[in-house]
Coordinates of C-alpha atoms and ligand atoms in Angstrom, one line a residue:
M1 CA 8.7 -13.6 11.4
R2 CA 6.7 -11.2 9.1
K3 CA 6.3 -12.3 5.6
K4 CA 7.4 -9.7 3.1
F5 CA 4.6 -8.1 1.0
V6 CA 5.2 -6.4 -2.3
A7 CA 2.2 -4.7 -4.0
G8 CA 2.1 -3.0 -7.5
N9 CA 0.1 0.2 -7.7
W10 CA -0.6 0.6 -11.4
K11 CA -2.3 4.0 -10.8
M12 CA -4.2 5.3 -13.9
F13 CA -2.1 3.2 -16.3
T14 CA -2.9 0.3 -18.6
D15 CA -5.7 -0.6 -20.9
R16 CA -7.4 -4.0 -20.7
A17 CA -5.0 -5.7 -23.1
G18 CA -1.9 -4.2 -21.4
A19 CA -3.2 -5.1 -18.0
K20 CA -3.8 -8.7 -19.0
K21 CA -0.3 -9.0 -20.5
L22 CA 1.4 -7.4 -17.4
A23 CA -0.5 -9.6 -15.0
E24 CA 0.3 -12.7 -17.0
A25 CA 4.0 -11.8 -17.1
V26 CA 4.1 -11.3 -13.3
V27 CA 2.4 -14.6 -12.7
A28 CA 4.7 -16.4 -15.1
G29 CA 7.8 -14.8 -13.6
L30 CA 6.8 -15.8 -10.1
A31 CA 6.1 -19.4 -11.3
G32 CA 4.0 -20.1 -8.1
D33 CA 6.8 -18.9 -5.7
N34 CA 4.9 -17.5 -2.8
R35 CA 7.8 -16.8 -0.4
V36 CA 7.0 -13.1 -0.8
E37 CA 3.3 -12.1 -0.8
V38 CA 2.4 -10.2 -4.0
A39 CA -0.6 -8.1 -4.9
L40 CA -1.4 -6.3 -8.1
C41 CA -3.6 -3.1 -8.0
P42 CA -4.8 -2.1 -11.4
P43 CA -7.3 0.6 -12.2
F44 CA -11.0 -0.2 -11.5
T45 CA -11.7 -0.8 -15.2
N46 CA -9.1 -3.6 -15.4
L47 CA -9.9 -5.4 -12.1
E48 CA -12.1 -8.0 -13.8
T49 CA -9.5 -8.7 -16.5
V50 CA -6.7 -9.0 -14.0
A51 CA -8.8 -11.1 -11.7
A52 CA -9.2 -13.7 -14.4
V53 CA -5.4 -13.9 -14.8
L54 CA -4.8 -14.2 -11.1
R55 CA -7.4 -16.8 -10.2
G56 CA -5.8 -19.9 -8.9
T57 CA -2.4 -18.2 -8.4
P58 CA -0.8 -16.9 -5.2
V59 CA -1.0 -13.3 -6.5
A60 CA -3.7 -11.2 -4.8
L61 CA -5.9 -8.5 -6.4
G62 CA -6.2 -5.1 -4.9
A63 CA -8.0 -1.9 -5.8
Q64 CA -6.6 1.7 -5.4
N65 CA -9.5 3.3 -3.6
C66 CA -13.1 2.8 -2.5
H67 CA -16.0 4.7 -1.0
F68 CA -17.2 4.3 2.6
E69 CA -20.7 3.1 1.8
N70 CA -21.6 -0.2 0.2
E71 CA -24.2 1.3 -2.1
G72 CA -26.1 4.5 -2.6
A73 CA -26.4 7.7 -4.6
F74 CA -22.7 8.4 -4.9
T75 CA -22.2 9.1 -8.6
G76 CA -18.8 7.9 -9.9
E77 CA -17.8 6.0 -6.7
I78 CA -17.0 2.3 -6.2
S79 CA -17.9 0.5 -3.0
P80 CA -16.1 -2.1 -0.9
L81 CA -18.7 -4.8 -1.8
M82 CA -18.3 -4.1 -5.5
L83 CA -14.5 -4.7 -5.1
L84 CA -15.1 -8.0 -3.3
D85 CA -17.5 -9.0 -6.0
L86 CA -14.8 -8.5 -8.6
G87 CA -12.4 -10.7 -6.7
C88 CA -10.4 -8.1 -4.8
S89 CA -8.9 -9.1 -1.4
H90 CA -7.1 -5.7 -0.9
V91 CA -7.6 -2.0 -1.3
I92 CA -5.1 0.8 -1.1
L93 CA -6.5 3.7 1.0
G94 CA -5.0 7.1 1.8
H95 CA -2.5 7.2 -1.0
S96 CA -0.7 10.5 -1.1
E97 CA -2.1 11.2 -4.6
R98 CA -5.6 11.0 -3.1
R99 CA -4.6 13.0 0.0
H100 CA -2.9 15.8 -1.9
K101 CA -4.4 15.8 -5.4
M102 CA -8.0 14.8 -4.4
G103 CA -8.1 16.5 -1.0
E104 CA -8.7 13.4 1.1
G105 CA -8.1 13.9 4.8
D106 CA -7.7 11.5 7.7
A107 CA -11.3 11.6 8.8
L108 CA -12.5 10.5 5.3
I109 CA -9.8 7.9 5.0
N110 CA -10.7 6.5 8.5
K111 CA -14.3 6.0 7.3
K112 CA -13.1 4.2 4.2
V113 CA -10.8 2.0 6.3
H114 CA -13.7 1.0 8.6
A115 CA -15.9 0.3 5.6
A116 CA -13.4 -1.7 3.7
L117 CA -12.5 -3.9 6.7
A118 CA -16.2 -4.4 7.6
A119 CA -16.8 -5.6 4.1
G120 CA -14.0 -8.2 4.4
L121 CA -11.2 -6.5 2.5
K122 CA -7.6 -6.1 3.7
V123 CA -6.4 -2.5 3.7
I124 CA -3.0 -1.1 2.6
L125 CA -3.1 2.3 4.4
C126 CA -0.6 4.8 3.0
L127 CA 0.9 7.7 5.0
G128 CA 3.9 9.9 4.7
E129 CA 5.3 13.4 5.0
T130 CA 5.9 16.0 2.4
L131 CA 9.3 17.5 1.7
E132 CA 8.3 20.6 3.6
D133 CA 7.4 18.5 6.6
R134 CA 10.7 16.7 6.5
Q135 CA 12.7 19.9 6.1
G136 CA 10.8 21.5 9.0
N137 CA 11.5 18.4 11.2
Q138 CA 7.8 17.7 11.3
T139 CA 8.0 14.1 10.0
G140 CA 7.2 12.5 13.4
L141 CA 4.3 14.9 14.1
V142 CA 2.8 14.4 10.7
L143 CA 3.0 10.6 10.8
K144 CA 1.5 10.6 14.3
K145 CA -1.4 12.8 13.2
Q146 CA -2.0 10.6 10.2
L147 CA -1.9 7.4 12.3
E148 CA -4.3 8.9 14.9
G149 CA -6.7 10.1 12.3
S150 CA -6.8 7.3 9.9
L151 CA -6.7 4.5 12.5
A152 CA -9.2 6.0 14.9
G153 CA -11.5 3.4 16.4
L154 CA -9.6 0.4 15.1
D155 CA -8.8 -2.4 17.6
E156 CA -6.0 -5.0 17.4
A157 CA -8.3 -7.5 15.6
K158 CA -9.0 -5.1 12.8
L159 CA -5.3 -4.1 12.6
E160 CA -4.5 -7.7 11.8
R161 CA -6.1 -7.1 8.4
M162 CA -4.1 -4.0 7.7
V163 CA -0.8 -3.2 6.2
L164 CA 0.8 0.3 6.5
A165 CA 2.7 1.8 3.6
Y166 CA 5.1 4.5 4.6
E167 CA 5.4 6.6 1.5
P168 CA 7.3 9.9 1.9
V169 CA 5.6 12.2 -0.6
W170 CA 8.9 13.6 -1.8
A171 CA 10.0 10.1 -2.9
I172 CA 6.9 9.1 -4.9
G173 CA 7.5 9.1 -8.6
T174 CA 10.5 11.4 -8.2
G175 CA 13.3 8.9 -8.6
H176 CA 14.6 10.0 -5.1
N177 CA 13.9 7.2 -2.8
A178 CA 14.3 7.5 1.0
T179 CA 17.7 6.1 2.1
P180 CA 17.4 2.7 3.8
Q181 CA 18.2 4.5 7.1
Q182 CA 15.5 7.1 6.6
A183 CA 13.0 4.4 5.8
Q184 CA 14.0 2.3 8.8
E185 CA 13.8 5.3 11.1
A186 CA 10.2 6.1 9.9
H187 CA 9.1 2.5 10.0
A188 CA 10.5 2.1 13.5
F189 CA 8.6 5.2 14.5
L190 CA 5.3 3.8 13.1
R191 CA 5.8 0.5 14.8
G192 CA 6.6 2.1 18.0
W193 CA 3.4 4.2 17.9
I194 CA 1.4 1.0 17.2
A195 CA 3.1 -0.7 20.1
Q196 CA 2.0 2.1 22.4
T197 CA -1.6 2.3 21.2
H198 CA -2.4 -1.3 20.3
G199 CA 0.3 -3.3 22.2
K200 CA 3.6 -4.9 21.2
P201 CA 2.1 -8.2 19.7
A202 CA 0.0 -6.1 17.3
A203 CA 3.0 -3.9 16.4
D204 CA 5.3 -6.9 15.9
A205 CA 2.8 -8.6 13.6
L206 CA 2.0 -5.5 11.5
R207 CA 3.6 -5.3 8.1
I208 CA 4.9 -1.9 7.0
Q209 CA 5.7 -1.5 3.3
Y210 CA 8.0 1.2 2.0
G211 CA 6.9 3.1 -1.1
G212 CA 8.7 5.8 -3.1
S213 CA 10.8 5.3 -6.1
V214 CA 11.6 1.6 -5.3
K215 CA 13.5 0.1 -8.2
A216 CA 15.3 -3.2 -8.8
D217 CA 18.6 -1.6 -7.9
N218 CA 17.6 -0.1 -4.5
A219 CA 15.0 -2.7 -3.4
E220 CA 17.4 -5.0 -1.6
S221 CA 18.9 -2.4 0.6
L222 CA 15.5 -1.0 1.5
L223 CA 13.8 -4.4 2.1
K224 CA 16.6 -5.7 4.3
Q225 CA 15.9 -3.1 6.9
P226 CA 14.5 -4.8 10.0
D227 CA 11.2 -2.8 10.0
V228 CA 10.7 -2.7 6.2
D229 CA 8.3 -5.5 5.4
G230 CA 8.0 -5.1 1.7
G231 CA 7.1 -2.4 -0.8
L232 CA 4.3 -0.5 -2.5
I233 CA 5.6 0.0 -6.0
G234 CA 4.3 2.5 -8.5
G235 CA 6.3 3.2 -11.7
A236 CA 8.4 0.0 -11.5
S237 CA 5.3 -2.2 -11.2
L238 CA 4.2 -1.3 -14.7
K239 CA 6.9 -3.5 -16.3
A240 CA 7.2 -7.1 -15.2
D241 CA 11.0 -7.2 -15.7
Q242 CA 11.3 -4.3 -13.2
F243 CA 8.7 -5.5 -10.7
L244 CA 9.9 -9.1 -10.4
P245 CA 13.4 -8.3 -9.2
I246 CA 11.8 -6.1 -6.5
V247 CA 9.7 -9.0 -5.4
R248 CA 12.8 -11.3 -5.4
A249 CA 14.7 -8.8 -3.3
G250 CA 12.2 -9.6 -0.5
I251 CA 13.2 -13.4 -0.5
Ligands
LIG1 C1 3.2 4.7 -5.3 O1 2.5 5.2 -6.2 O2 2.7 4.2 -4.3 C2 4.6 4.8 -5.5 C3 5.4 4.5 -4.5 O3 5.1 5.3 -6.7 P1 6.6 5.2 -7.2 O4 7.1 3.8 -6.9 O5 6.5 5.4 -8.7 O6 7.4 6.2 -6.5

């Protein structure tokens, strides 16, 4: 059985003091319960602060992006090795805000995925369709293209260190979550594609998180879908009293 995995994407929010408080509240609220895997993904500037809070707890530390080289003349970038050095075990790649606001495409995301895995990080790879895609009945095509592009060249062994996050763009930060049925349908599609390309055992083992306006009151119905293995949580991860019930919905 796949263990549920809930990650908090803090985006460009929190200062160091706020990050410390939030991480401490999450750790205290979980009280060592690791029935659901949990990761916190603060901004780069707060990774070290949050790492100190999470050390010795079951909560993992993730970053929100990285470059595809480990070092070099890339002003303003952060490398996979730098993230490891700070205590990260995970990195989010291909988030829709990076795809749509920062112009990242599947080829670039694929390079980052390879680099992050090679460095020893686990990857939460985000994908999802826009509202226009969905209304034009293009969801399947778009997801297939994103899978093909961002997973190019990855074998089953590498896939073991990956998690997919299905995040319909129209649901992110909008307050309009996908219905449990819509989420289940998309997740089943993604798992089916992985079964075809990487085999059924790899597909059965792969965790697929849902992301997009998950809140305490809709988490349970989403997380109980058979192919929904957890959540990637934006807004509701910024308050421990909103995030913790989402984690508990995965128990
Ligand atoms: C996200 O940023 O990955 C996300 C799903 O945001 P929200 O939960 O705020 O929709």
